[in-house]
Amino acid sequence: MKKIVVLATGGTIAGASASAADGVAYRAGEVPVGALLEQVPGLQQLLGDCALAAEQVAQVNSKDMDYALWQRLALRCTHWLAQDDVQGLVITHGTDTLEETAWFLQRMLDVAASAGVLRAEQARKPVVLSSAMRPSTARLSDGPQNLADAVSVLLDSRASGVLAVAAGHVHAACDVHKVQPYRVDAFSSGDAGVLAHVEEGAVRWLRDPAARVGEADDLATAAPAQALWTAVQDEETQWPWVEILVSHAGNDGRSLGACRQAGVQGVVLAGSGNATLHEQVEQAACALMQQGVPVWRSSRCLEGRAVPGAESPVPLAVCRGQVLRPVQARTEMVLQLLAGVLPAEAATAKTSA
Ligand code: ASP
């Protein structure tokens, strides 16, 4: 019998407030996963003859996401995905840092396949992040519908890789980002557009979800993959300090120097427009790179992606031919440093577009 496993981490989807009218002053990560699943009408019919297992991995507000939980989540994912009867995973998660966890998990599953921890087809099973913008105690909580839609997507034979399902839309891990602090339809896939819509339990695919999943790159080759996997398994691993700094009007680059003084190991610059940097920020970035600290550039624009071609001594943060958004780029730099793909001096060579 096939099985779906729900890994719960907290978030607003598990939030509780004193009043059903309160959609703001609630506590995220309060309601246990069993109770969340009981709130989903018709879940049994949706599942058909597929079994359901649930595990409370954590109970946090995702604004407080940390590396220890990322490590645990990566290990629980590979544990379950390695089992032949497991069709895929649903991960309940807060919306605030969902895009960071989505990118982290997609990269870790690519790496798990390259490191021989999972077979390729196991690493491509669907892992669906499910969230909500209203707590489970709200008058109109969006959690139960989002959970039901996540299950519908998991059971669809085309589903593959790390996905986020919310407000009837299916997003790919490489594209999803939160664009709304309050509205229920809080995520966008930017220019790429959503992968699919979920309508009355049916998934209408607009793009092939498997298109980018498992594509090879520097991180997902055997030696770095082994190194990264070893680091992620080890609770003692010191995760590198990589900071995002914004280029803005009146910027004199002092924040880069201050971070360097404090021991920063990598910097992602959220540049204006097409990843452009204030001239003083660029100078400060060059000084850091000369000292062996990797610095990448991305765009602080909310939609679209920076287009390579403009001259700058600071390399763009590129993965698989696309410029990463700042929070993705930060995660990517952390992983590349852990994997040894990015010895500081080689930063430019590894990322130039
Ligand atoms: N702060 C919450 C969280 O990220 C917000 C949410 O889930 O919508 O856990």
Short mmCIF file of C-alpha atoms and ligand atoms in Angstrom, two decimals:
data_model
loop_
_atom_site.label_atom_id
_atom_site.label_comp_id
_atom_site.label_asym_id
_atom_site.label_seq_id
_atom_site.Cartn_x
_atom_site.Cartn_y
_atom_site.Cartn_z
CA MET A 1 0.00 0.00 0.00
CA LYS A 2 1.29 3.46 -0.93
CA LYS A 3 1.84 6.00 1.81
CA ILE A 4 1.97 9.79 2.19
CA VAL A 5 3.91 11.21 5.10
CA VAL A 6 3.14 14.61 6.62
CA LEU A 7 6.09 16.27 8.37
CA ALA A 8 4.89 19.15 10.53
CA THR A 9 7.13 22.07 11.45
CA GLY A 10 4.67 24.70 12.78
CA GLY A 11 3.80 28.02 11.12
CA THR A 12 0.49 29.87 10.88
CA ILE A 13 -1.11 26.75 9.46
CA ALA A 14 -0.67 25.40 13.01
CA GLY A 15 -1.38 28.79 14.59
CA ALA A 16 -3.89 29.52 17.34
CA SER A 17 -5.46 32.77 18.51
CA ALA A 18 -7.82 33.67 21.34
CA SER A 19 -10.47 34.88 18.90
CA ALA A 20 -11.63 33.40 15.59
CA ALA A 21 -11.74 36.97 14.26
CA ASP A 22 -8.04 37.50 14.85
CA GLY A 23 -5.83 36.93 11.82
CA VAL A 24 -2.81 38.86 13.04
CA ALA A 25 -2.18 38.53 16.80
CA TYR A 26 -1.97 34.75 16.99
CA ARG A 27 0.77 32.31 17.96
CA ALA A 28 2.23 30.28 15.10
CA GLY A 29 3.16 26.64 15.68
CA GLU A 30 0.66 25.64 18.39
CA VAL A 31 -1.70 23.01 16.99
CA PRO A 32 -0.35 19.44 16.65
CA VAL A 33 -0.31 17.78 13.24
CA GLY A 34 -2.98 15.19 14.14
CA ALA A 35 -5.47 17.97 14.89
CA LEU A 36 -4.58 19.80 11.66
CA LEU A 37 -5.30 16.71 9.60
CA GLU A 38 -8.62 16.19 11.40
CA GLN A 39 -9.66 19.66 10.21
CA VAL A 40 -9.41 18.65 6.53
CA PRO A 41 -12.89 17.62 5.35
CA GLY A 42 -12.93 14.65 2.97
CA LEU A 43 -9.27 13.76 3.53
CA GLN A 44 -10.03 10.02 3.62
CA GLN A 45 -11.79 10.13 0.24
CA LEU A 46 -8.94 12.13 -1.22
CA LEU A 47 -6.42 9.57 -0.02
CA GLY A 48 -8.37 6.60 -1.39
CA ASP A 49 -6.33 3.49 -0.62
CA CYS A 50 -3.21 5.51 0.18
CA ALA A 51 -2.10 5.37 3.83
CA LEU A 52 -1.24 8.48 5.82
CA ALA A 53 1.50 8.89 8.43
CA ALA A 54 2.34 12.07 10.30
CA GLU A 55 5.35 13.23 12.27
CA GLN A 56 5.75 16.38 14.35
CA VAL A 57 9.30 17.37 13.41
CA ALA A 58 9.09 20.77 15.11
CA GLN A 59 6.59 23.40 16.23
CA VAL A 60 8.08 26.78 15.29
CA ASN A 61 7.21 30.11 13.80
CA SER A 62 9.17 29.91 10.55
CA LYS A 63 10.56 33.43 11.03
CA ASP A 64 12.75 31.66 13.62
CA MET A 65 13.92 28.91 11.28
CA ASP A 66 17.43 27.76 12.11
CA TYR A 67 20.06 25.42 10.72
CA ALA A 68 19.44 22.72 13.34
CA LEU A 69 15.87 22.36 12.10
CA TRP A 70 16.98 22.41 8.46
CA GLN A 71 19.38 19.58 9.28
CA ARG A 72 16.65 17.56 10.99
CA LEU A 73 14.22 18.18 8.15
CA ALA A 74 16.70 17.10 5.49
CA LEU A 75 17.35 13.88 7.39
CA ARG A 76 13.65 13.12 7.97
CA CYS A 77 12.97 13.75 4.27
CA THR A 78 15.65 11.34 3.08
CA HIS A 79 14.60 8.79 5.72
CA TRP A 80 11.04 8.68 4.36
CA LEU A 81 11.81 9.16 0.67
CA ALA A 82 14.11 6.12 0.75
CA GLN A 83 11.14 3.89 1.59
CA ASP A 84 9.56 2.35 -1.48
CA ASP A 85 5.97 2.59 -0.23
CA VAL A 86 6.27 6.34 0.37
CA GLN A 87 4.81 8.26 -2.56
CA GLY A 88 5.89 11.66 -1.32
CA LEU A 89 5.89 14.10 1.58
CA VAL A 90 3.82 17.03 2.72
CA ILE A 91 5.69 19.48 4.94
CA THR A 92 3.60 21.96 6.89
CA HIS A 93 5.62 25.16 7.22
CA GLY A 94 5.24 28.85 7.99
CA THR A 95 5.01 31.14 5.01
CA ASP A 96 7.71 33.60 6.14
CA THR A 97 10.77 31.52 5.26
CA LEU A 98 9.07 28.85 3.17
CA GLU A 99 10.98 29.88 0.05
CA GLU A 100 14.30 29.43 1.85
CA THR A 101 13.40 25.95 3.11
CA ALA A 102 12.06 25.05 -0.34
CA TRP A 103 15.37 25.96 -1.99
CA PHE A 104 17.39 24.30 0.76
CA LEU A 105 15.45 21.03 0.47
CA GLN A 106 15.53 21.00 -3.33
CA ARG A 107 19.31 21.41 -3.23
CA MET A 108 19.68 18.80 -0.46
CA LEU A 109 17.63 16.24 -2.39
CA ASP A 110 19.74 16.84 -5.52
CA VAL A 111 22.78 16.37 -3.33
CA ALA A 112 21.37 13.25 -1.64
CA ALA A 113 21.04 11.64 -5.07
CA SER A 114 24.60 12.59 -6.09
CA ALA A 115 25.95 11.41 -2.73
CA GLY A 116 24.24 8.03 -3.12
CA VAL A 117 21.97 8.63 -0.10
CA LEU A 118 18.89 8.31 -2.32
CA ARG A 119 18.36 6.76 -5.72
CA ALA A 120 17.58 9.36 -8.41
CA GLU A 121 13.92 8.39 -8.58
CA GLN A 122 13.60 8.58 -4.80
CA ALA A 123 15.09 12.10 -4.77
CA ARG A 124 12.53 13.17 -7.38
CA LYS A 125 9.48 12.11 -5.43
CA PRO A 126 7.22 15.09 -4.68
CA VAL A 127 7.82 17.03 -1.48
CA VAL A 128 5.01 19.57 -1.07
CA LEU A 129 5.31 22.49 1.31
CA SER A 130 1.91 23.42 2.71
CA SER A 131 1.19 26.63 4.59
CA ALA A 132 -1.52 29.10 5.51
CA MET A 133 -1.93 32.81 6.05
CA ARG A 134 -4.68 32.46 8.66
CA PRO A 135 -4.30 30.46 11.87
CA SER A 136 -6.13 27.19 12.28
CA THR A 137 -8.52 28.83 14.77
CA ALA A 138 -9.56 31.58 12.31
CA ARG A 139 -13.11 31.92 11.03
CA LEU A 140 -11.90 31.21 7.52
CA SER A 141 -8.66 29.36 7.88
CA ASP A 142 -6.97 28.59 4.57
CA GLY A 143 -4.97 25.72 6.07
CA PRO A 144 -7.42 22.84 5.54
CA GLN A 145 -7.95 23.68 1.83
CA ASN A 146 -4.20 24.12 1.30
CA LEU A 147 -3.52 20.76 2.98
CA ALA A 148 -6.16 19.04 0.84
CA ASP A 149 -4.63 20.62 -2.28
CA ALA A 150 -1.16 19.50 -1.20
CA VAL A 151 -2.42 15.91 -0.99
CA SER A 152 -4.08 16.20 -4.42
CA VAL A 153 -0.79 17.38 -5.90
CA LEU A 154 1.18 14.61 -4.19
CA LEU A 155 -1.15 11.98 -5.58
CA ASP A 156 -0.83 13.34 -9.12
CA SER A 157 1.54 11.16 -11.13
CA ARG A 158 3.31 14.17 -12.71
CA ALA A 159 4.28 15.80 -9.40
CA SER A 160 8.03 15.85 -8.83
CA GLY A 161 10.60 17.68 -6.72
CA VAL A 162 10.06 20.29 -4.04
CA LEU A 163 6.85 22.24 -4.58
CA ALA A 164 4.80 24.77 -2.64
CA VAL A 165 1.02 24.58 -2.81
CA ALA A 166 -1.04 27.52 -1.54
CA ALA A 167 -4.23 29.35 -2.54
CA GLY A 168 -4.82 26.86 -5.35
CA HIS A 169 -1.43 27.45 -6.99
CA VAL A 170 1.52 25.10 -7.34
CA HIS A 171 4.95 26.74 -7.30
CA ALA A 172 8.39 25.28 -8.00
CA ALA A 173 11.06 25.60 -5.30
CA CYS A 174 13.26 27.61 -7.66
CA ASP A 175 10.57 30.23 -8.28
CA VAL A 176 8.38 30.54 -5.20
CA HIS A 177 8.65 33.68 -3.08
CA LYS A 178 6.39 35.42 -0.61
CA VAL A 179 5.09 38.73 -1.93
CA GLN A 180 2.24 39.53 0.46
CA PRO A 181 2.44 40.02 4.23
CA TYR A 182 -1.30 39.50 4.84
CA ARG A 183 -3.33 38.39 1.81
CA VAL A 184 -4.16 34.71 1.56
CA ASP A 185 -2.66 34.42 -1.95
CA ALA A 186 0.77 35.33 -0.60
CA PHE A 187 3.17 33.62 -3.02
CA SER A 188 4.36 34.37 -6.52
CA SER A 189 6.49 32.48 -9.01
CA GLY A 190 7.41 35.74 -10.73
CA ASP A 191 7.99 35.72 -14.47
CA ALA A 192 8.15 31.93 -14.57
CA GLY A 193 4.52 31.68 -13.51
CA VAL A 194 2.93 28.97 -11.43
CA LEU A 195 3.48 25.32 -12.33
CA ALA A 196 -0.15 24.35 -11.95
CA HIS A 197 -3.56 25.18 -10.51
CA VAL A 198 -5.48 22.90 -8.18
CA GLU A 199 -9.17 22.99 -9.03
CA GLU A 200 -11.67 20.85 -7.12
CA GLY A 201 -8.91 18.38 -6.34
CA ALA A 202 -7.72 18.15 -9.94
CA VAL A 203 -4.26 19.43 -10.87
CA ARG A 204 -4.06 21.42 -14.11
CA TRP A 205 -0.38 21.54 -15.05
CA LEU A 206 0.86 24.52 -17.04
CA ARG A 207 4.52 23.49 -17.05
CA ASP A 208 6.44 20.27 -16.53
CA PRO A 209 7.34 20.05 -12.82
CA ALA A 210 10.21 17.66 -13.55
CA ALA A 211 11.91 20.00 -16.03
CA ARG A 212 14.59 21.38 -13.69
CA VAL A 213 14.56 18.78 -10.92
CA GLY A 214 17.79 16.85 -10.59
CA GLU A 215 19.68 18.84 -13.23
CA ALA A 216 23.43 18.53 -12.65
CA ASP A 217 25.54 21.40 -11.36
CA ASP A 218 28.69 21.98 -9.30
CA LEU A 219 27.06 21.22 -5.96
CA ALA A 220 25.38 18.03 -7.09
CA THR A 221 28.50 16.22 -8.27
CA ALA A 222 29.92 13.36 -6.25
CA ALA A 223 32.68 14.91 -4.07
CA PRO A 224 30.95 18.16 -3.03
CA ALA A 225 27.70 16.27 -2.55
CA GLN A 226 29.44 13.84 -0.16
CA ALA A 227 31.07 16.71 1.72
CA LEU A 228 27.81 18.60 2.06
CA TRP A 229 25.87 15.53 3.07
CA THR A 230 28.44 14.71 5.74
CA ALA A 231 28.22 18.30 7.06
CA VAL A 232 24.42 18.27 7.16
CA GLN A 233 24.34 14.99 9.06
CA ASP A 234 26.68 16.26 11.74
CA GLU A 235 25.03 18.21 14.58
CA GLU A 236 28.41 19.78 15.37
CA THR A 237 28.74 21.39 11.94
CA GLN A 238 29.54 25.09 12.13
CA TRP A 239 27.35 26.69 9.49
CA PRO A 240 29.13 29.58 7.77
CA TRP A 241 27.93 33.10 8.44
CA VAL A 242 26.65 34.51 5.16
CA GLU A 243 24.86 37.84 5.30
CA ILE A 244 22.52 39.64 2.90
CA LEU A 245 23.25 43.36 2.59
CA VAL A 246 21.17 45.78 0.55
CA SER A 247 22.54 48.39 -1.83
CA HIS A 248 20.50 51.57 -1.37
CA ALA A 249 20.61 55.35 -1.64
CA GLY A 250 23.12 56.91 0.71
CA ASN A 251 25.04 53.65 1.05
CA ASP A 252 28.74 54.02 1.80
CA GLY A 253 29.65 50.35 2.06
CA ARG A 254 30.39 50.59 5.78
CA SER A 255 28.11 47.63 6.56
CA LEU A 256 30.38 45.32 4.51
CA GLY A 257 33.45 46.40 6.46
CA ALA A 258 31.59 46.03 9.75
CA CYS A 259 30.45 42.52 8.84
CA ARG A 260 33.98 41.60 7.80
CA GLN A 261 35.32 42.86 11.11
CA ALA A 262 32.73 40.72 12.88
CA GLY A 263 33.82 37.60 10.98
CA VAL A 264 31.40 37.27 8.07
CA GLN A 265 32.30 34.40 5.71
CA GLY A 266 30.26 35.42 2.70
CA VAL A 267 28.03 38.24 1.53
CA VAL A 268 25.11 38.41 -0.87
CA LEU A 269 24.38 41.93 -2.09
CA ALA A 270 20.75 42.67 -2.88
CA GLY A 271 21.44 45.21 -5.58
CA SER A 272 19.07 47.79 -6.95
CA GLY A 273 17.39 47.17 -10.32
CA ASN A 274 19.38 44.77 -12.49
CA ALA A 275 21.63 43.84 -9.53
CA THR A 276 23.42 47.20 -9.69
CA LEU A 277 25.54 48.33 -6.74
CA HIS A 278 26.22 51.75 -5.28
CA GLU A 279 29.80 52.55 -6.30
CA GLN A 280 30.90 52.64 -2.68
CA VAL A 281 29.31 49.26 -2.01
CA GLU A 282 31.11 47.87 -5.04
CA GLN A 283 34.43 49.16 -3.72
CA ALA A 284 33.79 47.66 -0.30
CA ALA A 285 32.77 44.36 -1.98
CA CYS A 286 36.05 44.28 -3.92
CA ALA A 287 37.98 44.78 -0.69
CA LEU A 288 36.19 41.79 0.85
CA MET A 289 36.79 39.60 -2.19
CA GLN A 290 40.48 40.48 -2.10
CA GLN A 291 40.53 39.16 1.45
CA GLY A 292 39.03 35.87 0.22
CA VAL A 293 35.43 36.48 1.29
CA PRO A 294 32.99 35.47 -1.48
CA VAL A 295 30.55 38.19 -2.52
CA TRP A 296 27.70 37.65 -4.95
CA ARG A 297 25.25 40.05 -6.44
CA SER A 298 21.50 39.67 -6.90
CA SER A 299 18.53 42.03 -7.33
CA ARG A 300 16.29 43.43 -4.64
CA CYS A 301 13.42 43.70 -7.20
CA LEU A 302 10.44 41.65 -6.06
CA GLU A 303 9.62 40.14 -9.43
CA GLY A 304 11.72 38.97 -12.36
CA ARG A 305 15.38 38.00 -12.21
CA ALA A 306 18.51 40.02 -12.91
CA VAL A 307 19.78 39.68 -16.48
CA PRO A 308 23.50 38.87 -16.88
CA GLY A 309 25.69 41.04 -19.08
CA ALA A 310 26.34 44.26 -17.16
CA GLU A 311 29.95 44.74 -16.08
CA SER A 312 30.81 44.45 -12.42
CA PRO A 313 33.75 42.99 -10.53
CA VAL A 314 31.19 41.33 -8.23
CA PRO A 315 29.83 38.09 -9.73
CA LEU A 316 26.13 37.43 -10.09
CA ALA A 317 24.66 34.65 -7.96
CA VAL A 318 23.83 32.14 -10.67
CA CYS A 319 22.57 28.58 -10.40
CA ARG A 320 21.54 26.49 -13.38
CA GLY A 321 21.59 29.51 -15.64
CA GLN A 322 19.33 31.67 -13.47
CA VAL A 323 20.20 34.53 -11.18
CA LEU A 324 19.03 33.58 -7.69
CA ARG A 325 16.99 35.93 -5.54
CA PRO A 326 18.85 37.21 -2.45
CA VAL A 327 17.52 34.69 0.10
CA GLN A 328 18.07 31.80 -2.31
CA ALA A 329 21.56 33.07 -3.10
CA ARG A 330 22.38 33.26 0.60
CA THR A 331 21.30 29.64 1.13
CA GLU A 332 23.21 28.57 -1.96
CA MET A 333 26.38 30.27 -0.76
CA VAL A 334 26.06 28.61 2.67
CA LEU A 335 25.71 25.20 0.99
CA GLN A 336 28.58 25.82 -1.44
CA LEU A 337 30.84 26.87 1.44
CA LEU A 338 29.89 23.73 3.40
CA ALA A 339 30.47 21.57 0.33
CA GLY A 340 33.85 23.14 -0.38
CA VAL A 341 32.63 24.08 -3.89
CA LEU A 342 33.33 27.66 -2.98
CA PRO A 343 36.74 28.01 -1.52
CA ALA A 344 36.62 31.76 -1.05
CA GLU A 345 39.24 32.53 -3.70
CA ALA A 346 37.31 30.62 -6.37
CA ALA A 347 34.07 32.52 -5.80
CA THR A 348 34.31 34.53 -9.00
CA ALA A 349 35.05 31.58 -11.24
CA LYS A 350 32.18 29.53 -9.85
CA THR A 351 29.46 32.06 -10.26
CA SER A 352 30.20 34.41 -13.16
CA ALA A 353 27.38 34.42 -15.66
N1 ASP B 1 5.19 33.88 10.96
C1 ASP B 1 4.46 32.77 10.37
C2 ASP B 1 5.47 31.71 10.01
O1 ASP B 1 6.19 31.89 9.08
C3 ASP B 1 3.73 33.24 9.19
C4 ASP B 1 2.98 32.20 8.43
O2 ASP B 1 3.13 31.01 8.57
O3 ASP B 1 2.15 32.63 7.59
O4 ASP B 1 5.55 30.71 10.69
#
